[in-house]
Coordinates of C-alpha atoms in Angstrom, one line a residue:
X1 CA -32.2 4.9 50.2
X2 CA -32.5 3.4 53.7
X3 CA -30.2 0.8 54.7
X4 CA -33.3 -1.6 56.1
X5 CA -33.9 -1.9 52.6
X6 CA -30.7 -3.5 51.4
X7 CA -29.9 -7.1 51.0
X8 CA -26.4 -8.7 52.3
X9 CA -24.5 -7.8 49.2
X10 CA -25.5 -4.6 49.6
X11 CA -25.0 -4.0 52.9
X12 CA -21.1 -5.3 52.6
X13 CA -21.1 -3.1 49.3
X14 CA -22.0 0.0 51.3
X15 CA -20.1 -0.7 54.3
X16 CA -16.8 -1.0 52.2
X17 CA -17.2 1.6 50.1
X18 CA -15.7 4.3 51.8
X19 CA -12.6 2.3 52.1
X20 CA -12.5 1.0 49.1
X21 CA -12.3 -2.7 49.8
X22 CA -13.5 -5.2 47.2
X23 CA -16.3 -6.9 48.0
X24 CA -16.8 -10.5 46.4
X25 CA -20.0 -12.5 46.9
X26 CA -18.6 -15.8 45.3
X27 CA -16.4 -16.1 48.4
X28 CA -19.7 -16.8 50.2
X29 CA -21.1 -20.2 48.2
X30 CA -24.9 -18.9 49.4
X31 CA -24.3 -15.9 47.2
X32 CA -23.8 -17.0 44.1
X33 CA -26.6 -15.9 42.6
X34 CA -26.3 -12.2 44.8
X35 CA -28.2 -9.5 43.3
X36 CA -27.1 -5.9 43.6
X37 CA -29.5 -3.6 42.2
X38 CA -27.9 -0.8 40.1
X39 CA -30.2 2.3 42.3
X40 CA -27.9 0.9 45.2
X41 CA -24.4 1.4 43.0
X42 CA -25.7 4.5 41.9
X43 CA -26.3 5.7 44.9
X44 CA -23.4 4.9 46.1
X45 CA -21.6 6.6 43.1
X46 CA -23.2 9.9 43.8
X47 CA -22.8 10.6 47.1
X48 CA -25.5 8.6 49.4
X49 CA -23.0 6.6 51.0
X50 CA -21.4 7.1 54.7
X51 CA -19.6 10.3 55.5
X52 CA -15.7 9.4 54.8
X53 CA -13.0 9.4 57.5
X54 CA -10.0 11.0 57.3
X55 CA -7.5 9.2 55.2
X56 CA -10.0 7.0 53.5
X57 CA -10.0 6.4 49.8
X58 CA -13.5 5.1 48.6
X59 CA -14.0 3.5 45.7
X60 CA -16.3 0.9 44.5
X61 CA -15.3 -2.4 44.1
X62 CA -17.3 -5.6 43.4
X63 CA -16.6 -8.9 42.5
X64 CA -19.5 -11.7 40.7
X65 CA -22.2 -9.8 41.2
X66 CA -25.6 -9.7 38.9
X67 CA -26.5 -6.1 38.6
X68 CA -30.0 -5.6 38.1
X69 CA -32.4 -3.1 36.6
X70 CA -30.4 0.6 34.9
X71 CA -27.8 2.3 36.2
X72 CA -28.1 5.0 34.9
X73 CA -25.3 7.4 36.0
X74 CA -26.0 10.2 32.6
X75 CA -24.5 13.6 32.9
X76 CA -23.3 12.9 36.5
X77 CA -19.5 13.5 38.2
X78 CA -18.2 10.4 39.8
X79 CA -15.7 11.4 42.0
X80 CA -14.5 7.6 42.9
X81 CA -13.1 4.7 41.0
X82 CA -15.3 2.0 39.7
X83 CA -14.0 -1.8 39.7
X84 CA -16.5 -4.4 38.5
X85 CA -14.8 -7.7 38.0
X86 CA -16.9 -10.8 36.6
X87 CA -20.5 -9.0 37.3
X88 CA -23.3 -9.1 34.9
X89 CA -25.4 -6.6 33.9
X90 CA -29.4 -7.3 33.0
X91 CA -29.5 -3.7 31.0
X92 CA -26.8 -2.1 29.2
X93 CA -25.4 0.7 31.9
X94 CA -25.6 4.5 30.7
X95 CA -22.9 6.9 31.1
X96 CA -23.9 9.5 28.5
X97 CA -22.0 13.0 29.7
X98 CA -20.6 11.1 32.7
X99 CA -17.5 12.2 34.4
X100 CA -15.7 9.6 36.5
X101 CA -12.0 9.0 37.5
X102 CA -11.4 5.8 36.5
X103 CA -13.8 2.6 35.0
X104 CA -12.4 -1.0 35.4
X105 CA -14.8 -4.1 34.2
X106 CA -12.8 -7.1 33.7
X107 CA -14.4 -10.1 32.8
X108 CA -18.2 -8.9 32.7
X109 CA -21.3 -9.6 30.8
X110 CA -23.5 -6.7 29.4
X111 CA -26.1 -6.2 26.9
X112 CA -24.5 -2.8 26.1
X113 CA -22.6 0.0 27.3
X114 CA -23.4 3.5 26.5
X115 CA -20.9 6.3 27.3
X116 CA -20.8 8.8 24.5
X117 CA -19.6 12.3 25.8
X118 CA -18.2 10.7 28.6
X119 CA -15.4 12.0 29.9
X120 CA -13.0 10.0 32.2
X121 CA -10.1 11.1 34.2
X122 CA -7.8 8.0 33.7
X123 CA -8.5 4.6 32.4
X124 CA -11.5 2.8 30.5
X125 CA -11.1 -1.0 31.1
X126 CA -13.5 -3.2 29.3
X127 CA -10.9 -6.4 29.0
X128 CA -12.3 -9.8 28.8
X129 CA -16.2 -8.4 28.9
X130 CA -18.7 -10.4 26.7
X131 CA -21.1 -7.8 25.3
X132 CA -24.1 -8.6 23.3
X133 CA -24.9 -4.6 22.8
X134 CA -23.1 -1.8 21.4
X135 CA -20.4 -0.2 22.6
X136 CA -20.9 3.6 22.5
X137 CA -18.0 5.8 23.2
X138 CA -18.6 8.6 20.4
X139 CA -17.0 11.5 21.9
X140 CA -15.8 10.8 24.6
X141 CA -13.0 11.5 26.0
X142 CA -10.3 9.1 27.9
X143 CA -7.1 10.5 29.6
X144 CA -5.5 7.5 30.2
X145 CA -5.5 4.0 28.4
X146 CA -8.7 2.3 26.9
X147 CA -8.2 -1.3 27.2
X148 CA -10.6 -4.1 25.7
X149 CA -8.3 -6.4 25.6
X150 CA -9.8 -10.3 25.2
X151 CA -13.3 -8.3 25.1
X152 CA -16.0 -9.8 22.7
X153 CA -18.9 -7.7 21.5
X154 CA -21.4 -8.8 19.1
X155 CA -23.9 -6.7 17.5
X156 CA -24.2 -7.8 14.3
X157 CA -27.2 -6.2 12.9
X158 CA -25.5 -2.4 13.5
X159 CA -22.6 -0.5 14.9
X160 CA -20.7 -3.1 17.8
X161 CA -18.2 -0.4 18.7
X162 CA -18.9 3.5 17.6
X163 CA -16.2 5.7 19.0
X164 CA -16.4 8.6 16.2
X165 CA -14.0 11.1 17.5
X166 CA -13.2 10.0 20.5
X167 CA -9.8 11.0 22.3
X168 CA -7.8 8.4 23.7
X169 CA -4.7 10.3 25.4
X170 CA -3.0 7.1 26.3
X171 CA -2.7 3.6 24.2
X172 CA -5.8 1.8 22.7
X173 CA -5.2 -1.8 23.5
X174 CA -7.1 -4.5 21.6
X175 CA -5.2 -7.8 22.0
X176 CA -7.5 -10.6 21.0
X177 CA -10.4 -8.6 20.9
X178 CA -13.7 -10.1 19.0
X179 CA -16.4 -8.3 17.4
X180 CA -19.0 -9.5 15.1
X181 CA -20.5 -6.2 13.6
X182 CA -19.0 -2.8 12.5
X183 CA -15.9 -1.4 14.7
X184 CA -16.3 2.4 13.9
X185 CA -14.0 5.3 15.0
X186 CA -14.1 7.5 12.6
X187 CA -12.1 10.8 13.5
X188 CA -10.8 9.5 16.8
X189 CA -7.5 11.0 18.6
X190 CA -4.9 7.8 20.1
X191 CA -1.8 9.9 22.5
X192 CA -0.5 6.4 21.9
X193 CA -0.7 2.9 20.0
X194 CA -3.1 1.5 18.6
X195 CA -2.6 -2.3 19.1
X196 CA -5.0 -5.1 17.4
X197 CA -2.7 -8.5 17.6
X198 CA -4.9 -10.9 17.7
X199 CA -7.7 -9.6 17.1
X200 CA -11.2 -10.8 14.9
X201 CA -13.1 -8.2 13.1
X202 CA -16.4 -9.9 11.4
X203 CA -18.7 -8.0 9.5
X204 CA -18.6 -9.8 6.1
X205 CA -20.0 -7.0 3.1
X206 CA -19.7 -4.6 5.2
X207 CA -17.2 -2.0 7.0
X208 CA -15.2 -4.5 9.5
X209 CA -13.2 -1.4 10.6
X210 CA -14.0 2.3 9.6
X211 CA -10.6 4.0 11.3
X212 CA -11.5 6.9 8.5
X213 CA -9.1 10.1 9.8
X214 CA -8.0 8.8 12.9
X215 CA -4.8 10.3 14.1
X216 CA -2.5 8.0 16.2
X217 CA 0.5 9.2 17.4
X218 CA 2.7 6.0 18.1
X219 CA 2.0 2.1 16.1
X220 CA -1.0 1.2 14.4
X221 CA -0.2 -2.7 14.6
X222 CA -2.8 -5.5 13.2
X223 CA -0.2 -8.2 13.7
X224 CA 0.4 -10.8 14.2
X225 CA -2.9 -13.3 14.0
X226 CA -5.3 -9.7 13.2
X227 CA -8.5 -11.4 10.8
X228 CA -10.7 -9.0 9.3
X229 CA -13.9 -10.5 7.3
X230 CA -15.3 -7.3 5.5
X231 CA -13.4 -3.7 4.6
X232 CA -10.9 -2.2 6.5
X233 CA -11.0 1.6 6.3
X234 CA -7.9 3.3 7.0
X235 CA -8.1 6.2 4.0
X236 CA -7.2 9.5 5.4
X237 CA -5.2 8.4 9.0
X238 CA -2.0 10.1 10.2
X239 CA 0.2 7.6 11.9
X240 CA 3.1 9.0 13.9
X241 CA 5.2 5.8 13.4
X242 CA 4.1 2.6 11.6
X243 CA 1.5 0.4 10.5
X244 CA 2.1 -3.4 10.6
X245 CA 0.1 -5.7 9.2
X246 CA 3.0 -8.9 9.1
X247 CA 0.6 -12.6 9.9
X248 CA -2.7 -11.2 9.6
X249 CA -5.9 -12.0 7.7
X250 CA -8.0 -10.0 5.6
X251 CA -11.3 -11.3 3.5
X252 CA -13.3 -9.3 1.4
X253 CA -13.6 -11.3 -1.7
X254 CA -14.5 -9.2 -4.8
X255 CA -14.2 -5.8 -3.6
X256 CA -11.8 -3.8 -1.2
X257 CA -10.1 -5.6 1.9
X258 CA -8.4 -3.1 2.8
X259 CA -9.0 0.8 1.8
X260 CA -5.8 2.6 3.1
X261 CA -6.3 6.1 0.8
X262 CA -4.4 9.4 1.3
X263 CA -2.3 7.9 5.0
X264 CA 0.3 9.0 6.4
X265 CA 2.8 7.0 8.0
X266 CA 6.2 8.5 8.7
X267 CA 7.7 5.2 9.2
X268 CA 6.9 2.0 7.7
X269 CA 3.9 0.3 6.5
X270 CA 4.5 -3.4 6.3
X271 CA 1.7 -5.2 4.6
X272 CA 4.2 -8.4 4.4
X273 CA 5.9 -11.7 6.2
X274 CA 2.8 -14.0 5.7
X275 CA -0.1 -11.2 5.1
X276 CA -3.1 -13.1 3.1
X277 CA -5.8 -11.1 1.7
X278 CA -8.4 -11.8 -0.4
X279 CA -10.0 -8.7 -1.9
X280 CA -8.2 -5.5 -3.0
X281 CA -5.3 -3.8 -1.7
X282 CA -6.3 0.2 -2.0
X283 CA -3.1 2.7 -0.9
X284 CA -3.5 5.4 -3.6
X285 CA -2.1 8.5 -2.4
X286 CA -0.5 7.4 0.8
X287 CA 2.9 8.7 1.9
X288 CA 5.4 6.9 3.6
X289 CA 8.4 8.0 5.7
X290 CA 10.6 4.8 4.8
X291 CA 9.3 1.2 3.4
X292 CA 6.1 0.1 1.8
X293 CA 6.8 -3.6 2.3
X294 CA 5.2 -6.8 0.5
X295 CA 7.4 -9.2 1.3
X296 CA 5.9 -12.6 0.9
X297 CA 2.6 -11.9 1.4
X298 CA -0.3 -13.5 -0.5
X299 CA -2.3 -10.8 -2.2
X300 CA -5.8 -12.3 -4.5
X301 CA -8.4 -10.4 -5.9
X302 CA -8.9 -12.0 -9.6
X303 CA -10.2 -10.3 -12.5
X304 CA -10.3 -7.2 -10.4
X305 CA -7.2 -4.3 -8.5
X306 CA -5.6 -6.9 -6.5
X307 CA -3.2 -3.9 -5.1
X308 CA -3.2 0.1 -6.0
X309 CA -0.2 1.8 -5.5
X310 CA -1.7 5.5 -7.5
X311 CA 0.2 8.0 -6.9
X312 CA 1.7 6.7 -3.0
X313 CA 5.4 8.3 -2.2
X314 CA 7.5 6.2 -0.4
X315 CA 11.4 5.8 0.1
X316 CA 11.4 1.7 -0.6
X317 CA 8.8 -0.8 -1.9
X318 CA 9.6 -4.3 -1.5
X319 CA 7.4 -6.4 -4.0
X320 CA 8.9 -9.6 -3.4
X321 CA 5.3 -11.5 -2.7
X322 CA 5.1 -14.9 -1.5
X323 CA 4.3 -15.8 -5.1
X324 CA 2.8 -13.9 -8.2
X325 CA -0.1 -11.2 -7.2
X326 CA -3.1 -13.1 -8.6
X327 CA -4.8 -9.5 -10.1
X328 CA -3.9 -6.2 -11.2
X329 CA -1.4 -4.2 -9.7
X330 CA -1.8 -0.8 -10.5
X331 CA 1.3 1.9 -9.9
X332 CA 0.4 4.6 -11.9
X333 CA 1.9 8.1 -11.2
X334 CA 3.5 6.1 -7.7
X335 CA 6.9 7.5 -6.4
X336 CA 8.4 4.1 -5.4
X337 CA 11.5 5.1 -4.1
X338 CA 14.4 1.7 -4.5
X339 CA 12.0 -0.8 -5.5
X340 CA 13.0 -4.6 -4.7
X341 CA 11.5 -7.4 -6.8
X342 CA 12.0 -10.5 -8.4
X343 CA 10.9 -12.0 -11.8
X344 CA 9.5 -15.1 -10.1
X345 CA 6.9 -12.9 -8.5
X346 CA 6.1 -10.3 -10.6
X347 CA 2.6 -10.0 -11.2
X348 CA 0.5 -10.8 -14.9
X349 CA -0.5 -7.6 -15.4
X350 CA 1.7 -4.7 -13.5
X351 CA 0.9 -0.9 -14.2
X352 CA 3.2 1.8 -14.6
X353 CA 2.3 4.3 -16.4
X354 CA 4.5 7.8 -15.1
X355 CA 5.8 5.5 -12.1
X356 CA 9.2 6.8 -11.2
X357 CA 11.4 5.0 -9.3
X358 CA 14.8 6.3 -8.1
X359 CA 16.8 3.2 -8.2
X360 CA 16.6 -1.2 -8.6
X361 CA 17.6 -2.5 -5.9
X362 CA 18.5 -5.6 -7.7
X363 CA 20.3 -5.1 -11.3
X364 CA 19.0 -7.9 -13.9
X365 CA 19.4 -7.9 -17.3
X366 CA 17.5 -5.3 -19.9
X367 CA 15.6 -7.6 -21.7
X368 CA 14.4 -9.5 -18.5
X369 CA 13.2 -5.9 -17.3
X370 CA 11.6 -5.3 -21.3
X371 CA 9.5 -8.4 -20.3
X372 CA 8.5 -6.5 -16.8
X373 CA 7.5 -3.6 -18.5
X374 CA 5.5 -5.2 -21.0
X375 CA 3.5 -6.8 -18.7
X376 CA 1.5 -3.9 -18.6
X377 CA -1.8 -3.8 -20.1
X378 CA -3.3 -0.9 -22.5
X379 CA -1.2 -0.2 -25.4
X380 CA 2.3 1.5 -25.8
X381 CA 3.4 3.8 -22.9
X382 CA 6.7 5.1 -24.2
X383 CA 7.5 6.7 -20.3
X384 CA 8.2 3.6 -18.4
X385 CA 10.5 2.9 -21.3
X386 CA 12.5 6.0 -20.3
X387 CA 12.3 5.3 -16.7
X388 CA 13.8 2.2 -17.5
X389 CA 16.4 3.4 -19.1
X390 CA 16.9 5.8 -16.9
X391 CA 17.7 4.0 -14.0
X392 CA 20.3 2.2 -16.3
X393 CA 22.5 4.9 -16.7
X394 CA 21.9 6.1 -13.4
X395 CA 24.3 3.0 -12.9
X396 CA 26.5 3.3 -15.6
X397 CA 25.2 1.0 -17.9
X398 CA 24.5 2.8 -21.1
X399 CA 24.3 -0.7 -23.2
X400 CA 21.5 -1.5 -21.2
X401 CA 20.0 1.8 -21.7
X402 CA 19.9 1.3 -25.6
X403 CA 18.2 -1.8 -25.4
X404 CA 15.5 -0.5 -23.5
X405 CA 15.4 2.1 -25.6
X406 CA 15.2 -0.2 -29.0
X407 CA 12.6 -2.1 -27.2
X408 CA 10.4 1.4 -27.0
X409 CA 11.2 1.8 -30.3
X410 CA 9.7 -1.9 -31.6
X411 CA 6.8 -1.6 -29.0
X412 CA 6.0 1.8 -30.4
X413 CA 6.2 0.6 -34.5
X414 CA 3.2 -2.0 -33.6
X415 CA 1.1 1.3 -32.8
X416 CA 2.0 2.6 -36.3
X417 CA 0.5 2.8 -40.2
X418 CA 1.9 -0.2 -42.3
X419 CA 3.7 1.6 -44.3
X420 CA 5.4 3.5 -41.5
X421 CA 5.9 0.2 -39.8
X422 CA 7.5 -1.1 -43.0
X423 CA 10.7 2.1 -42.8
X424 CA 10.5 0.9 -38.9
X425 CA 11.8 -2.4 -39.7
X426 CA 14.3 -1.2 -42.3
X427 CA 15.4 1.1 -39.2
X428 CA 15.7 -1.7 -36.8
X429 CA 17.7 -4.0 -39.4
X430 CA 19.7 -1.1 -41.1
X431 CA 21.0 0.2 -37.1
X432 CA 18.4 -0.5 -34.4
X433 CA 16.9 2.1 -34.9
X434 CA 20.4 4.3 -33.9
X435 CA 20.8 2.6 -30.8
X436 CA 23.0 0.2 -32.4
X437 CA 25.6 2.3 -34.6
X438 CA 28.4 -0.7 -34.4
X439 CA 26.0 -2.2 -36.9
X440 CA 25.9 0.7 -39.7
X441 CA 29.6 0.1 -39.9
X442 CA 29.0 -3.6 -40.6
X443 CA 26.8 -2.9 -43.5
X444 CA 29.0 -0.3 -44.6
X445 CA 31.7 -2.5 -44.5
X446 CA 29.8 -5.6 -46.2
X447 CA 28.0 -3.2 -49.1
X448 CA 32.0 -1.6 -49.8
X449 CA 33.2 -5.0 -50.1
X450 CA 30.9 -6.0 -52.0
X451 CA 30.8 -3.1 -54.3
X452 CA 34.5 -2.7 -54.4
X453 CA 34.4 -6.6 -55.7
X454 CA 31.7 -6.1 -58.4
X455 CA 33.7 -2.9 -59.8
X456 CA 36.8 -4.0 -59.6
X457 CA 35.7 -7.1 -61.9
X458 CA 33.2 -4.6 -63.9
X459 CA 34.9 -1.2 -64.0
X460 CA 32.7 1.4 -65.5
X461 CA 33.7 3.5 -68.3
X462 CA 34.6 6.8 -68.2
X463 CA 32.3 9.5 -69.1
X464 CA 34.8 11.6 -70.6
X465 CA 38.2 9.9 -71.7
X466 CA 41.5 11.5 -70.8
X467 CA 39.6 14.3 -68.5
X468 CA 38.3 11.1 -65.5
X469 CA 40.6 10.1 -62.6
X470 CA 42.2 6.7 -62.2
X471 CA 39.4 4.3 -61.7
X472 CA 39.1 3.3 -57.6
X473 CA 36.8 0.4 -56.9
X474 CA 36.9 0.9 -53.1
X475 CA 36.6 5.2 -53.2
X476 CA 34.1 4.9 -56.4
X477 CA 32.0 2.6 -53.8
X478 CA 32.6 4.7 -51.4
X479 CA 31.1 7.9 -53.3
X480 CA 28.4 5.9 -53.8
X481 CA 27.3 4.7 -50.5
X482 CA 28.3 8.2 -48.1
X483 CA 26.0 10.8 -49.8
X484 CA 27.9 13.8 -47.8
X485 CA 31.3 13.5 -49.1
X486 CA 32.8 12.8 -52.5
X487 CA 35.9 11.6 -54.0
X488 CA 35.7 12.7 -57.4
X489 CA 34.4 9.1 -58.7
X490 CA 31.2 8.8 -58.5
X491 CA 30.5 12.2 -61.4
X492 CA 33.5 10.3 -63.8
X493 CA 32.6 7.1 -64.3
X494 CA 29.0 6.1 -65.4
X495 CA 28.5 2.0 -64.7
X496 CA 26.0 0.3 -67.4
X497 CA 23.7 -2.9 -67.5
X498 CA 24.0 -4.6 -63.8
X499 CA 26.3 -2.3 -62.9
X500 CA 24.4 0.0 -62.7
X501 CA 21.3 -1.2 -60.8
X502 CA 24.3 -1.9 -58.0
X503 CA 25.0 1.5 -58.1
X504 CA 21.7 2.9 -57.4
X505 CA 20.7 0.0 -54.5
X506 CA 24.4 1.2 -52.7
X507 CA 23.3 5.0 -53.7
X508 CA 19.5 3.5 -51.8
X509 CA 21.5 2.2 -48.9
X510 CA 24.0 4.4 -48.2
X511 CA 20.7 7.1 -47.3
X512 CA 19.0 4.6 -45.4
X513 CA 21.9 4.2 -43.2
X514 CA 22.6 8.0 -42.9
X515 CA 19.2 8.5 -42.0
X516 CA 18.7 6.1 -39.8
X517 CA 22.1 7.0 -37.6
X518 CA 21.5 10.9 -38.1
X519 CA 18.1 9.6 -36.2
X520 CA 19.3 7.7 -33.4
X521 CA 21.6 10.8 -32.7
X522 CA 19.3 12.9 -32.5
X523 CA 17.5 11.2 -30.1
X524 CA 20.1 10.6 -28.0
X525 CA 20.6 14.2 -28.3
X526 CA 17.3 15.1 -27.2
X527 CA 17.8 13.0 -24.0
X528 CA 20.8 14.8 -23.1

């Protein structure tokens, strides 16, 4: 390129590059519409310019500029730093393959930047640029920080941002970043955090952010002030600390918000502290090292899976929601760890069938947590029943335990025959079913009474004079109503007319109650 040919911002351009000075045509007011033609900065970039002195650093920096026609710099080596600050690009630049030390645009415009395979020796700044093109980065690699920071990129017909397994060996800095379109980095590498405050994802009925498999090695934060209109794809990352979602705002409404399958997090994931989502909450299978936190945060998706907890391992869960889940929250086969809730937020319809939890963080009484369980939807489940009762006596309180228990037991005789349902309620009056022995001995004492009363009145006669025993109305009930032991009464005397029908209902009683208690041992056998 011959220098004749150049126009005064190029001519300052190329005589500071090999310094390195910034050259900015708004200082000179005649310039403000200076044209730089992107053959001149590639040119530059590759080589053309002046031989260096000793001890210069060159570098190319420019400052409101309109950069016109393509630079196109594809599967070249850039051996300087580039510095563009407010310029504007006619044609979206290509880097495809590239290799430079360092990219800095601050405040830019582009239609597009296109640098997949790229690889770059230390930073990729793109903060405050307005692109109305896609952002391609797939591939490429970045050894220092990529930084889009107060960027916005709209492209919403397609892909805004595609940075499928690209490698980020430093943070990836989004603060109030805007894109309208899909945000997709699928497979990508972070050495760092992954940091979204701010930030506005819109690409409503569609994939807002597809973050499928990304490994990040520090936080994965979305708040606070993160808004998301479409699915956010998390399914499948490994994060090295924690994922924050605390203030943000997520809208997918009737189908998945956010889609956060098989992660692992190996510190907390907080989806709380003022969280508002409307859509579906998807985290079957994820693992977390700590808490999976809720805490008052307002979670809607009705008639549908407002949240889906399947099979997720965690050491806490903290339910306590801003108020009531307004859907279906589904913990089936979940690990839950100490679970914190409260009865004023406990969703309609809760799930949780094989759920185990280790402890309650916050005791209330059985037949408050009854009313929990049943909340689920489906029929009779007899485990979470057990559960229940199992964490009961994990704390010492076996009372509770039994009426757990005897609430299984009543929930399960609705799924029976009539008839068997008719011997269920004799159960449940007669002793609870065994979980209440105290109240055998009542009966036992009321029917001895009774019958001690009646034949003491109405003593029966003996079936063979002079051979019987003394009459006893108290032991002759007594041999009526305990079928295992005798006192010799019951096979002497023989009662007749009303006397006799009492004799066979305490005869009919005693068994039921023998039954019914040999039963509730058992079972409490069996649990042991």
């Amino acid at each position: 390129m011959r220098l004749d040919e150049l126009n005064a911002p190029e001519r300052r351009l190329w005589d500071s590059f090999p310094q390195g000075r910034t050259v900015d045509v708004l200082d000179d007011p005649a310039s403000a519409e200076a044209v730089v033609r992107a053959d001149v900065v590639a040119a530059l970039l590759l080589g053309a310019g002046a031989d260096h002195s000793p001890g210069d650093r060159p570098a190319l920096r420019l400052t409101g500029a309109r950069i016109t026609g393509r630079l196109d710099l594809r599967f070249t080596e850039i051996s300087v730093p580039v510095v563009l600050t407010d310029c504007r690009f006619d044609e979206a630049p290509l880097l495809q393959g590239a290799r430079t030390r360092e990219l800095v645009m601050t405040g830019c415009g582009l239609p597009g930047l296109v640098a997949d395979t790229a690889q770059i020796d230390a930073r990729l700044v793109l903060s405050r640029c307005r692109m109305t093109g896609p952002l391609v980065l797939t591939r490429t690699q970045i050894n220092g920080d990529l930084d889009l920071r107060d960027a916005v990129i709209t492209f919403p017909d397609g892909e805004a941002i595609s940075a499928v397994h690209a490698t980020v060996d430093g943070d990836v800095l989004c603060t109030n970043l805007a894109v309208e379109g899909r945000f997709r980095l699928s497979g990508a590498s972070m050495d760092g955090e992954f940091d979204l405050e701010g930030a506005s994802l819109r690409n409503p009925g569609g994939h807002a952010l597809d973050a499928y498999h990304v490994q990040i090695t520090e936080d994965f934060t979305f708040h606070p002030g993160f808004s998301a209109e479409g699915r956010i794809i998390l399914s499948g990352a490994t994060v090295g600390a924690a994922i924050g979602f605390c203030g943000a705002r997520l809208s997918n409404p009737g189908d998945i918000a956010l889609e956060a399958v098989d992660v692992t997090v190996s510190r907390n994931f907080d989806l709380g502290r003022g969280l508002t989502v409307d859509g579906g909450i998807q985290l079957d299978g994820t693992r977390v090292g700590t808490e999976l936190s809720f805490r008052d945060a307002r979670l809607t998706h009705a008639g549908g899976t407002a949240l889906s907890l399947r099979a997720i391992q965690t050491r806490e869960t903290d339910l306590r929601t801003q108020r009531p889940i307004d859907g279906v929250v589904d913990a089936r086969n979940a690990q839950l760890g100490t679970l914190y809730d409260a009865p004023d937020t406990w969703p309609a319809d809760l799930r949780l069938a094989e759920a185990m939890y280790d402890a309650l963080a916050f005791r209330l009484p059985a037949v408050e947590r009854v009313r929990w369980i049943r909340r689920t939807s489906g029929g009779y489940l007899p485990q979470p029943y057990e559960q229940l009762a199992a964490a009961y006596r994990r704390l010492g309180h076996e009372d509770e335990a039994r009426t757990v228990l005897l609430a299984k037991q009543r929930h399960r005789r609705t799924t029976l025959s009539t008839h068997t349902r008719a011997w269920g309620h004799v159960q449940d009056v007669a002793v609870g079913y065994g979980y209440r022995p105290l109240r055998a001995g009542l009966w036992l004492m009321a029917l001895l009474f009774c019958g001690a009363l009646f034949f003491g009145l109405h003593p029966p006669a003996a079936l063979e004079a002079g051979k019987a025993p003394d009459f006893n109305a108290v032991f002759y009930t007594l041999d009526l109503l305990v079928p295992i032991i005798t006192f010799g009464q019951e096979g002497a005397f023989a009662p007749r007319g009303s006397g006799q029908w009492l004799a066979y209902g305490l005869i009919a009683a005693g068994w039921i109650l023998a039954t019914t208690v040999t039963a509730g041992v058992s079972r409490a056998l069996s649990r042991q």
